[in-house]
Coordinates of C-alpha atoms in Angstrom, one line a residue:
Chain Y
M37 CA 101.6 48.3 57.9
E38 CA 102.2 50.9 60.7
I39 CA 104.5 53.9 59.9
G40 CA 106.5 56.3 62.0
I41 CA 107.5 59.6 60.5
I42 CA 109.9 61.4 62.2
G43 CA 110.0 65.1 62.1
A44 CA 107.4 67.7 61.3
G45 CA 108.6 70.3 59.0
S46 CA 107.6 70.2 55.5
L47 CA 108.5 66.8 54.4
G48 CA 107.1 65.3 57.8
L49 CA 104.0 66.7 57.6
L50 CA 103.8 66.0 53.7
F51 CA 104.3 62.3 54.2
A52 CA 102.3 62.0 57.1
S53 CA 99.4 63.4 55.1
Y54 CA 99.6 61.6 52.1
L55 CA 100.5 58.1 53.8
S56 CA 98.0 58.4 56.4
R57 CA 95.4 57.6 53.7
V58 CA 96.5 54.0 53.7
F59 CA 98.6 53.4 56.6
K60 CA 98.4 53.8 60.2
V61 CA 100.7 56.8 60.7
T62 CA 102.4 58.3 63.9
L63 CA 104.3 61.7 63.4
Y64 CA 106.9 62.4 65.7
T65 CA 107.4 66.0 66.6
R66 CA 110.2 67.8 68.5
T67 CA 108.1 69.9 70.9
E68 CA 105.1 68.4 72.8
E69 CA 103.3 72.0 71.5
Q70 CA 103.5 70.7 67.9
A71 CA 102.2 67.1 68.6
M72 CA 99.3 68.7 70.6
E73 CA 98.3 71.1 67.6
I74 CA 98.3 68.3 65.1
E75 CA 96.2 65.9 67.3
K76 CA 93.6 68.8 67.8
N77 CA 94.0 70.1 64.1
G78 CA 94.7 67.4 62.1
I79 CA 97.4 68.1 59.2
I80 CA 96.1 70.5 56.7
L81 CA 97.4 69.6 53.2
K82 CA 96.9 72.4 50.9
K83 CA 97.6 71.9 47.0
N84 CA 96.1 74.4 44.7
T85 CA 92.7 75.4 45.5
N86 CA 92.0 72.3 47.6
R87 CA 92.5 71.4 51.2
A88 CA 92.1 68.3 53.0
Q89 CA 92.6 67.4 56.6
A90 CA 94.4 64.1 57.7
L91 CA 93.9 62.9 61.2
V92 CA 97.2 61.3 62.4
C93 CA 98.7 60.3 65.8
A94 CA 101.3 62.8 66.6
L95 CA 103.7 62.3 69.8
P96 CA 106.8 64.1 70.8
L97 CA 109.9 62.3 69.7
S98 CA 110.7 61.3 73.2
K99 CA 108.2 59.2 73.4
W100 CA 109.0 57.4 70.3
E101 CA 109.5 53.4 70.9
G102 CA 110.7 52.2 67.6
T103 CA 108.0 49.4 66.7
E104 CA 106.8 50.7 63.7
D105 CA 107.1 48.2 60.8
L106 CA 108.7 51.2 59.0
I107 CA 110.1 55.0 60.2
I108 CA 110.8 57.6 58.2
I109 CA 113.2 60.0 58.8
T110 CA 112.4 63.7 57.3
V111 CA 114.6 66.0 59.5
K112 CA 117.5 67.9 58.0
S113 CA 120.6 66.4 57.6
Y114 CA 122.2 68.5 60.1
H115 CA 119.7 67.3 62.8
L116 CA 120.6 63.8 62.1
E117 CA 123.0 63.3 64.7
E118 CA 120.1 63.8 67.3
I119 CA 117.9 61.3 66.0
I120 CA 120.8 58.6 65.9
K121 CA 121.2 59.2 69.5
N122 CA 117.6 58.8 69.9
I123 CA 117.4 55.4 67.9
N124 CA 120.7 54.1 70.1
R125 CA 118.7 55.0 73.2
L126 CA 115.5 52.8 72.3
S127 CA 115.2 49.5 74.2
I128 CA 114.6 47.7 70.9
T129 CA 116.0 48.2 67.6
P130 CA 113.8 49.0 64.8
K131 CA 113.4 47.0 62.0
N132 CA 113.0 49.7 58.8
L133 CA 114.6 52.9 58.7
L134 CA 113.8 55.3 55.7
F135 CA 116.3 58.4 55.6
L136 CA 115.3 61.3 53.6
Q137 CA 118.0 63.8 53.8
N138 CA 119.4 65.8 51.0
G139 CA 123.1 65.5 50.0
M140 CA 125.2 62.5 51.0
G141 CA 126.8 63.9 54.2
H142 CA 124.6 61.6 56.1
L143 CA 125.7 58.3 54.7
K144 CA 128.5 58.0 57.1
H145 CA 125.9 58.0 60.1
L146 CA 123.8 55.7 58.9
E147 CA 126.8 53.0 58.6
T148 CA 127.2 53.3 62.2
L149 CA 123.4 51.9 62.9
T150 CA 123.7 48.2 63.2
G151 CA 120.8 45.3 63.2
T152 CA 118.4 47.5 61.1
Q153 CA 117.3 47.6 57.6
I154 CA 118.3 50.9 56.0
F155 CA 116.6 52.7 53.2
V156 CA 117.4 56.2 51.8
G157 CA 115.6 58.0 49.5
S158 CA 115.5 61.5 47.5
V159 CA 112.3 63.6 47.4
E160 CA 111.3 65.7 44.5
H161 CA 108.4 67.1 45.8
G162 CA 108.0 70.8 46.7
A163 CA 106.4 71.7 50.2
Y164 CA 106.2 74.4 52.3
R165 CA 105.3 74.1 56.0
E166 CA 102.8 77.2 56.8
N167 CA 102.6 76.3 60.6
A168 CA 102.6 73.9 63.1
F169 CA 100.0 71.6 61.4
T170 CA 99.7 73.2 57.7
V171 CA 101.7 71.9 54.7
S172 CA 101.0 73.5 51.1
H173 CA 102.5 70.9 48.3
N174 CA 103.5 73.3 46.0
G175 CA 105.5 71.3 43.5
E176 CA 104.2 67.7 42.6
G177 CA 107.0 65.3 42.0
V178 CA 107.9 61.7 43.2
T179 CA 110.1 60.1 46.2
N180 CA 113.0 57.4 45.0
V181 CA 113.7 55.1 47.2
A182 CA 116.6 53.0 47.4
V183 CA 118.2 50.1 49.7
F184 CA 121.0 51.2 51.8
R185 CA 121.4 48.1 53.5
G186 CA 118.8 44.7 53.6
D187 CA 116.2 43.7 51.4
T188 CA 113.4 45.3 49.5
Y189 CA 110.3 43.7 51.1
V190 CA 109.2 47.1 53.0
L191 CA 110.0 49.3 50.5
T192 CA 108.0 47.1 47.9
A193 CA 105.1 47.0 50.6
L194 CA 105.4 50.8 50.6
I195 CA 105.4 51.5 47.1
E196 CA 102.8 48.9 46.2
A197 CA 99.8 50.1 49.1
G198 CA 100.9 53.7 48.9
P199 CA 98.5 56.5 47.5
S200 CA 98.7 56.3 43.7
E201 CA 98.5 60.3 44.0
F202 CA 102.2 60.1 45.8
P203 CA 104.1 58.0 43.8
I204 CA 107.3 56.1 45.7
L205 CA 110.0 55.0 42.9
M206 CA 112.3 51.9 43.7
N207 CA 116.0 52.5 42.6
D208 CA 118.4 49.7 42.1
D209 CA 121.5 52.0 43.2
F210 CA 121.4 53.8 46.0
Y211 CA 124.1 55.5 45.5
K212 CA 123.5 56.7 41.8
M213 CA 120.0 58.1 43.0
L214 CA 121.6 60.1 45.7
V215 CA 124.4 61.2 43.4
N216 CA 122.1 62.3 40.8
K217 CA 120.4 64.8 42.7
L218 CA 123.1 66.0 45.0
I219 CA 125.0 67.4 41.6
V220 CA 122.0 69.1 40.7
N221 CA 121.8 70.6 44.5
S222 CA 125.5 71.1 44.9
V223 CA 125.3 73.5 41.6
I224 CA 121.9 75.3 41.9
N225 CA 121.4 75.8 45.7
P226 CA 125.2 77.4 46.3
L227 CA 125.0 79.6 43.4
T228 CA 121.3 81.0 43.9
A229 CA 122.3 81.3 47.6
I230 CA 125.4 83.5 47.3
L231 CA 124.3 85.9 44.7
G232 CA 120.7 85.9 46.0
V233 CA 118.9 85.1 42.5
K234 CA 116.2 82.8 41.5
N235 CA 117.4 79.2 39.8
G236 CA 116.2 80.8 36.3
E237 CA 118.8 83.4 36.6
L238 CA 121.6 80.7 36.5
I239 CA 120.9 79.9 32.7
K240 CA 119.8 83.6 31.6
N241 CA 122.8 85.2 32.8
E242 CA 125.7 84.0 30.5
Y243 CA 128.3 84.8 33.4
Y244 CA 126.3 83.0 35.8
F245 CA 126.2 79.9 33.5
K246 CA 129.8 80.2 33.0
N247 CA 130.4 79.7 36.5
V248 CA 127.6 76.9 36.7
V249 CA 129.6 74.9 34.3
H250 CA 132.9 75.5 35.6
L251 CA 131.4 74.6 39.2
F252 CA 129.8 71.5 37.7
N253 CA 133.1 70.2 35.7
E254 CA 134.7 70.2 39.2
I255 CA 131.8 68.3 40.5
S256 CA 131.7 66.0 37.9
I257 CA 135.7 65.3 37.9
L258 CA 135.5 64.7 41.7
L259 CA 132.5 62.1 41.4
N260 CA 133.9 60.2 38.2
I261 CA 130.6 61.1 36.5
E262 CA 130.2 58.8 33.2
N263 CA 127.8 61.0 31.5
P264 CA 128.4 64.5 32.6
D265 CA 126.4 66.1 29.6
F266 CA 123.4 64.2 30.6
H267 CA 123.9 66.0 34.2
L268 CA 124.5 69.4 32.8
K269 CA 121.5 69.2 30.6
K270 CA 119.8 68.1 33.8
I271 CA 120.7 71.2 35.7
I272 CA 119.8 73.4 32.8
D273 CA 116.7 71.8 32.7
I274 CA 115.7 72.2 36.4
C275 CA 116.9 75.9 36.2
H276 CA 114.4 76.4 33.3
K277 CA 111.3 74.6 34.7
T278 CA 111.9 76.1 38.1
A279 CA 113.3 79.6 36.9
E280 CA 110.9 81.8 39.1
N281 CA 111.8 79.7 42.4
R282 CA 114.1 80.4 45.2
S283 CA 116.4 77.2 45.9
S284 CA 116.2 76.0 49.5
M285 CA 119.1 77.1 50.3
L286 CA 118.6 80.8 49.4
K287 CA 115.5 80.7 51.4
D288 CA 117.3 79.4 54.2
I289 CA 119.7 82.1 53.9
E290 CA 117.5 85.1 53.5
A291 CA 115.9 83.9 56.7
N292 CA 119.1 83.6 58.4
R293 CA 118.4 79.7 59.0
K294 CA 121.0 76.8 59.0
T295 CA 121.6 75.7 55.5
E296 CA 122.3 72.1 54.1
V297 CA 125.7 73.4 52.9
E298 CA 127.7 70.7 55.1
A299 CA 125.6 67.6 53.5
I300 CA 125.8 69.1 50.3
L301 CA 129.5 70.8 49.7
G302 CA 130.2 70.0 53.0
F303 CA 130.5 66.0 51.9
L304 CA 131.9 66.6 48.5
S305 CA 135.1 68.9 50.0
E306 CA 135.4 66.2 52.4
K307 CA 135.8 63.5 49.8
A308 CA 138.0 65.6 47.6
N309 CA 140.2 66.0 50.8
E310 CA 140.4 62.2 51.5
E311 CA 141.1 61.7 47.9
F312 CA 143.8 64.2 47.7
K313 CA 141.9 66.2 45.0
K314 CA 141.9 70.0 44.5
V315 CA 138.5 71.4 44.2
P316 CA 139.0 75.3 44.7
L317 CA 135.3 76.3 43.7
I318 CA 133.4 73.5 45.6
E319 CA 135.7 74.7 48.7
S320 CA 135.0 78.4 47.9
F321 CA 131.6 78.3 47.6
Y322 CA 131.5 75.8 50.7
L323 CA 133.4 78.9 53.0
L324 CA 131.1 81.6 51.6
L325 CA 128.0 79.8 52.9
K326 CA 129.6 78.6 56.0
G327 CA 130.3 82.4 56.4
K328 CA 126.9 83.4 55.4
E329 CA 125.4 81.2 58.2
L330 CA 127.8 82.4 60.7
G331 CA 127.4 86.3 59.9
K332 CA 123.6 85.7 59.3
G333 CA 123.8 86.8 55.8
G334 CA 126.1 89.8 56.1
L335 CA 125.9 92.8 58.5
I336 CA 124.3 95.1 56.0
Chain W
M262 CA 152.7 124.8 35.4
E263 CA 149.4 124.4 33.3
I264 CA 147.2 121.0 34.7
G265 CA 144.3 119.6 32.7
I266 CA 142.3 117.3 34.7
I267 CA 140.4 114.9 32.5
G268 CA 137.1 113.6 34.3
A269 CA 135.0 115.3 36.9
G270 CA 134.3 112.2 39.3
S271 CA 135.1 112.3 42.8
L272 CA 139.1 112.1 42.0
G273 CA 138.5 114.7 39.4
L274 CA 137.2 116.8 41.6
L275 CA 139.4 116.1 44.6
F276 CA 142.6 116.5 42.5
A277 CA 141.1 120.0 40.7
S278 CA 140.4 121.5 44.0
Y279 CA 143.7 120.5 45.7
L280 CA 146.1 121.4 42.9
S281 CA 144.1 124.5 42.0
R282 CA 145.9 126.2 45.2
V283 CA 149.0 126.5 43.1
F284 CA 148.5 125.5 39.5
K285 CA 146.5 126.9 37.0
V286 CA 144.1 123.9 36.5
T287 CA 141.4 123.1 33.7
L288 CA 138.7 120.5 34.5
Y289 CA 137.6 118.7 31.6
T290 CA 133.9 117.4 32.0
R291 CA 131.9 114.7 30.3
T292 CA 128.9 117.1 29.9
E293 CA 128.4 120.7 29.3
E294 CA 126.0 121.2 32.0
Q295 CA 128.7 120.0 34.7
A296 CA 131.3 122.2 33.1
M297 CA 128.8 125.2 33.5
E298 CA 127.8 124.1 37.2
I299 CA 131.4 124.1 38.2
E300 CA 132.3 127.2 36.6
K301 CA 129.2 128.8 38.4
N302 CA 129.6 127.5 41.9
G303 CA 133.4 126.2 41.8
I304 CA 134.4 123.0 43.4
I305 CA 133.2 122.9 47.0
L306 CA 135.8 120.4 48.9
K307 CA 134.0 119.1 52.1
K308 CA 136.5 117.8 54.5
N309 CA 135.2 117.3 58.3
T310 CA 133.5 120.0 58.9
N311 CA 135.2 122.4 56.8
R312 CA 134.1 123.5 53.4
A313 CA 136.3 125.2 50.8
Q314 CA 135.5 126.7 47.4
A315 CA 138.1 126.4 44.6
L316 CA 137.4 128.4 41.4
V317 CA 138.6 126.4 38.6
C318 CA 138.0 126.5 34.8
A319 CA 135.9 123.9 33.6
L320 CA 135.1 122.8 30.2
P321 CA 133.5 119.8 28.4
L322 CA 136.3 117.2 27.3
S323 CA 135.0 118.3 23.5
K324 CA 136.7 122.0 23.9
W325 CA 140.0 120.1 25.3
E326 CA 143.1 120.6 23.0
G327 CA 145.9 118.9 25.0
T328 CA 148.2 121.8 25.3
E329 CA 148.6 122.0 29.4
D330 CA 152.0 121.3 30.8
L331 CA 150.5 118.2 32.5
I332 CA 147.2 116.1 31.9
I333 CA 146.0 114.0 34.8
I334 CA 143.0 111.7 33.6
T335 CA 141.1 110.5 36.4
V336 CA 138.0 108.7 34.9
K337 CA 137.2 105.2 35.5
S338 CA 139.1 102.2 33.9
Y339 CA 136.2 101.4 31.8
H340 CA 136.0 105.0 30.4
L341 CA 140.0 105.0 29.2
E342 CA 139.5 103.6 25.7
E343 CA 137.1 106.7 25.2
I344 CA 139.6 109.2 26.6
I345 CA 142.4 107.6 24.2
K346 CA 140.1 108.2 21.1
N347 CA 140.1 112.2 22.5
I348 CA 143.8 112.2 22.5
N349 CA 144.0 110.8 19.3
R350 CA 141.8 113.4 17.6
L351 CA 144.1 116.2 19.0
S352 CA 146.2 118.3 16.5
I353 CA 148.9 118.4 19.1
T354 CA 150.4 115.5 21.0
P355 CA 150.4 116.0 25.0
K356 CA 153.3 116.5 26.3
N357 CA 153.0 114.6 29.9
L358 CA 149.9 112.3 30.6
L359 CA 149.5 110.9 34.2
F360 CA 146.9 108.1 34.2
L361 CA 145.4 107.4 38.1
Q362 CA 143.1 104.2 37.0
N363 CA 142.4 101.7 39.3
G364 CA 143.8 97.9 38.7
M365 CA 146.1 97.1 35.9
G366 CA 143.9 97.0 32.9
H367 CA 144.7 100.4 31.5
L368 CA 148.3 99.5 30.8
K369 CA 147.9 98.0 27.4
H370 CA 146.0 100.9 26.3
L371 CA 148.9 103.1 27.3
E372 CA 151.2 101.2 25.3
T373 CA 149.5 102.6 22.2
L374 CA 149.7 106.4 22.7
T375 CA 153.0 107.5 21.0
G376 CA 155.0 110.5 21.3
T377 CA 154.3 111.5 24.8
Q378 CA 155.5 111.0 28.3
I379 CA 153.4 108.8 30.6
F380 CA 153.0 108.4 33.9
V381 CA 150.7 106.2 36.4
G382 CA 149.5 107.0 39.7
S383 CA 147.7 104.9 42.6
V384 CA 145.5 107.0 44.9
E385 CA 144.6 106.1 48.3
H386 CA 142.3 109.0 49.1
G387 CA 138.6 108.3 50.2
A388 CA 136.6 110.8 48.3
Y389 CA 132.7 111.1 47.5
R390 CA 131.2 112.8 44.6
E391 CA 127.7 114.5 46.4
N392 CA 126.9 116.5 43.4
A393 CA 128.4 117.9 40.0
F394 CA 130.5 120.3 42.0
T395 CA 130.8 119.0 45.5
V396 CA 133.2 116.4 46.7
S397 CA 133.9 115.2 50.3
H398 CA 137.4 114.1 51.0
N399 CA 136.4 111.6 53.4
G400 CA 139.7 109.5 53.6
E401 CA 142.8 111.1 54.0
G402 CA 146.0 109.5 51.6
V403 CA 148.5 109.8 49.6
T404 CA 148.9 109.7 45.8
N405 CA 151.7 107.5 44.6
V406 CA 153.3 108.1 41.4
A407 CA 155.9 106.8 39.0
V408 CA 157.0 107.0 35.3
F409 CA 156.0 104.4 32.9
R410 CA 157.5 105.8 29.9
G411 CA 159.8 109.0 29.9
D412 CA 162.0 111.2 32.5
T413 CA 160.5 112.3 35.9
Y414 CA 161.0 116.0 35.4
V415 CA 157.4 117.0 35.2
L416 CA 156.8 114.5 38.1
T417 CA 159.1 116.0 40.0
A418 CA 157.7 119.6 39.6
L419 CA 154.2 118.3 40.5
I420 CA 155.5 117.1 43.7
E421 CA 157.8 120.0 44.6
A422 CA 155.3 122.6 44.0
G423 CA 152.0 120.7 44.9
P424 CA 150.1 121.5 47.9
S425 CA 151.6 120.2 51.1
E426 CA 148.0 119.0 52.4
F427 CA 147.7 116.7 49.6
P428 CA 151.0 114.8 49.1
I429 CA 152.1 113.1 46.2
L430 CA 154.9 110.8 46.3
M431 CA 157.7 109.2 43.6
N432 CA 157.8 105.5 43.3
D433 CA 160.7 104.1 41.2
D434 CA 158.8 101.3 40.0
F435 CA 155.5 101.5 38.4
Y436 CA 154.7 98.2 38.3
K437 CA 155.5 97.2 41.7
M438 CA 153.5 100.4 42.8
L439 CA 150.5 99.1 40.8
V440 CA 150.9 95.7 41.6
N441 CA 150.6 96.5 45.6
K442 CA 147.6 98.2 45.1
L443 CA 145.9 95.5 42.6
I444 CA 146.7 92.8 45.1
V445 CA 144.8 94.4 47.8
N446 CA 141.9 95.7 45.4
S447 CA 141.5 92.0 43.8
V448 CA 140.7 90.4 46.9
I449 CA 138.6 93.0 49.0
N450 CA 136.9 94.4 46.5
P451 CA 135.4 91.3 44.8
L452 CA 134.7 89.5 48.3
T453 CA 132.8 92.0 49.8
A454 CA 131.1 92.9 46.4
I455 CA 129.7 89.4 46.3
L456 CA 129.0 89.1 50.0
G457 CA 127.4 92.4 50.3
V458 CA 129.5 92.9 53.6
K459 CA 131.9 95.4 54.9
N460 CA 135.6 95.2 54.7
G461 CA 136.0 94.1 58.4
E462 CA 133.7 91.2 58.0
L463 CA 136.3 89.5 55.7
I464 CA 138.9 89.4 58.5
K465 CA 136.1 88.7 61.3
N466 CA 134.4 85.8 59.9
E467 CA 136.6 82.7 59.8
Y468 CA 135.0 81.2 56.5
Y469 CA 135.3 84.5 55.1
F470 CA 138.8 84.9 56.2
K471 CA 139.9 81.5 54.6
N472 CA 138.4 82.6 51.5
V473 CA 140.6 85.5 51.5
V474 CA 143.5 83.9 52.0
H475 CA 142.7 81.2 49.2
L476 CA 142.1 83.9 46.7
F477 CA 145.2 85.8 47.9
N478 CA 147.3 82.9 47.3
E479 CA 146.0 82.2 43.5
I480 CA 146.9 86.2 42.8
S481 CA 150.1 85.5 44.8
I482 CA 151.2 82.8 42.4
L483 CA 149.9 83.9 39.4
L484 CA 152.1 87.5 39.9
N485 CA 155.4 85.7 41.5
I486 CA 155.0 88.0 44.4
E487 CA 158.2 87.9 46.3
N488 CA 156.9 88.6 49.8
P489 CA 153.2 87.2 50.1
D490 CA 153.0 87.1 54.0
F491 CA 153.7 91.0 53.9
H492 CA 151.0 91.5 51.3
L493 CA 148.6 89.6 53.0
K494 CA 149.2 91.3 56.5
K495 CA 148.7 94.8 54.2
I496 CA 145.3 93.2 53.7
I497 CA 144.4 92.2 56.7
D498 CA 145.4 95.8 58.2
I499 CA 143.6 97.4 55.5
C500 CA 140.1 94.9 56.5
H501 CA 141.1 96.3 59.7
K502 CA 141.3 100.1 59.4
T503 CA 138.3 100.1 57.1
A504 CA 136.2 97.9 59.1
E505 CA 133.0 100.1 58.6
N506 CA 133.6 100.9 55.2
R507 CA 132.0 99.1 52.2
S508 CA 134.4 99.1 48.9
S509 CA 134.0 100.7 46.1
M510 CA 132.8 97.4 44.3
L511 CA 130.2 96.8 46.9
K512 CA 129.1 100.4 46.3
D513 CA 128.9 100.0 42.7
I514 CA 127.1 96.5 42.8
E515 CA 124.8 97.9 45.3
A516 CA 124.0 100.9 43.2
N517 CA 123.5 99.3 40.0
R518 CA 126.7 100.7 38.3
K519 CA 129.5 99.2 36.4
T520 CA 132.6 98.1 38.8
E521 CA 136.2 98.1 37.9
V522 CA 136.3 94.1 37.5
E523 CA 137.6 94.3 34.5
A524 CA 140.6 96.3 35.3
I525 CA 141.5 94.5 38.6
L526 CA 140.0 90.5 38.2
G527 CA 139.7 90.8 34.3
F528 CA 143.6 92.1 34.3
L529 CA 144.5 89.1 36.4
S530 CA 142.2 86.3 34.3
E531 CA 143.8 87.5 31.1
K532 CA 147.4 87.4 32.4
A533 CA 146.5 83.8 33.6
N534 CA 145.3 82.8 30.1
E535 CA 148.3 84.1 28.5
E536 CA 150.6 82.2 30.7
F537 CA 148.3 79.0 30.8
K538 CA 147.7 79.3 34.2
K539 CA 144.9 78.1 36.0
V540 CA 143.1 80.7 38.6
P541 CA 139.8 79.1 39.2
L542 CA 138.8 81.4 42.1
I543 CA 139.8 84.5 40.1
E544 CA 138.3 83.3 37.1
S545 CA 134.9 82.6 39.4
F546 CA 134.6 85.8 41.0
Y547 CA 135.2 87.5 37.6
L548 CA 132.4 85.9 36.3
L549 CA 130.0 86.6 39.6
L550 CA 130.8 90.0 39.4
K551 CA 130.4 90.1 35.7
G552 CA 126.9 88.5 35.9
K553 CA 126.0 90.9 39.1
E554 CA 126.7 93.9 36.5
L555 CA 124.6 92.5 34.0
G556 CA 122.2 91.1 36.1
K557 CA 121.9 94.5 38.2
G558 CA 122.7 93.0 41.4
G559 CA 120.0 90.0 40.9
L560 CA 116.3 89.8 40.1
I561 CA 115.0 89.9 43.9

């Protein structure tokens, strides 16, 4: 099976380095420079004290023809519109697309793609891009995948032939799979990013924890979650297990980068608007984060 | 008229230095050391490039007998309970007490004081305590005062005899007077403190400004404000005029000090609870600030 991977950030590099062990992988980069660097150095995968080099074919996205059996799109959700334009400019319709964006803001874009099988995934790995061709795999996890439109054939092939050290799990219900991650992300990410605290602080600090519960309750009602206790417990568990970590949104805010707030709280806020529901906390944290992005983390 | 001033923070030093120009003032300090320093150096009042020395009598609070014609209590609202205990331990009932705390959380304490005339005030000066006996008067303003319980006799005497360069204005309605300041404080202080931004940022940044409006609306409904547009405009004006200033609450958070959140959002949150009203934003910012106090501004 030939696999194309679009986007060479931390996830793109991680997937390319693991999947190239068993599949023929081509990695598509934003810039020509990065493709050249990867062609020259391979991808260096660091895990604990180990280093592995993966030799993969790398090309700038402009050279993508969409012919691979499976295309995995790893770019951030806010770059997805640009990728969709790239898909639409192809002379052929790609056969199978797997989208790995956080949040659920991207689903409305996927509905516009016709004639192709579409899968979505939710990645639970921790990965950090050290430079154009080096990725550190600092949190071992799984990749959950599910069919958004089409059949399971290619996903099953990916799961069965994929390297055992990089597990990919099939989910029956894409919505449930994405919602599960969205709930966690929409509580931990915004609160840690606005407060400037590590994940563990949200459960250690009794006041922050009350805020966790209030925000969670709003999300839970909006999404009609069936078993809220289970989800709240999952948030607490994750804060506990990742107590010393900075959330991705906090890191983005600290580095004056764009955050994934649109795909997470923006999606929830839009959903609430469509359903005429009031979500004052979702709305407020959404605005605070949009403001932080605009103000580059404040003027101090 | 003999005046006792309780508390030698920025406000206590400011009031003592101005009022001692025309009244016999005794300043009561928390520590014996500060009283000795003030006895030795006087109070140095800095304003623009001017320096003035005021020679005032200073004593530790333990020596206060409550005999002055007017006692002005300048401590922060969270130290008020301790002062009330001091009033209750006196062998006499003080004749006239003027309370200058921010917010409205202190009113419930004042109701417990019997047999004394009680006044409240709202200070619009900017003052910064440089050391135990030096205060910088860096924002010229007025002091609004009103009767909480009793007659206006002593307040009128204070206003008429007080130094013209330190204006004190009589207000008919103590509640309205305090609410006006509370509304401003409960929007500007919490938002700037949580976001870590200067006052002007709240109106320059369109997302922060939407949050200003949302929080203001919640407060406005809770307090049954008659003319919300007027109050919102006042908030905008103040953000504009003090654009380069850090709010007192932001400074407190940055310096890991206790904030006045209890007297401001705590008061509003309690009021909402008593009236079975939902105030998610007030509640959330209250919790975020209580958490900041507990976590000393975050663990980063």
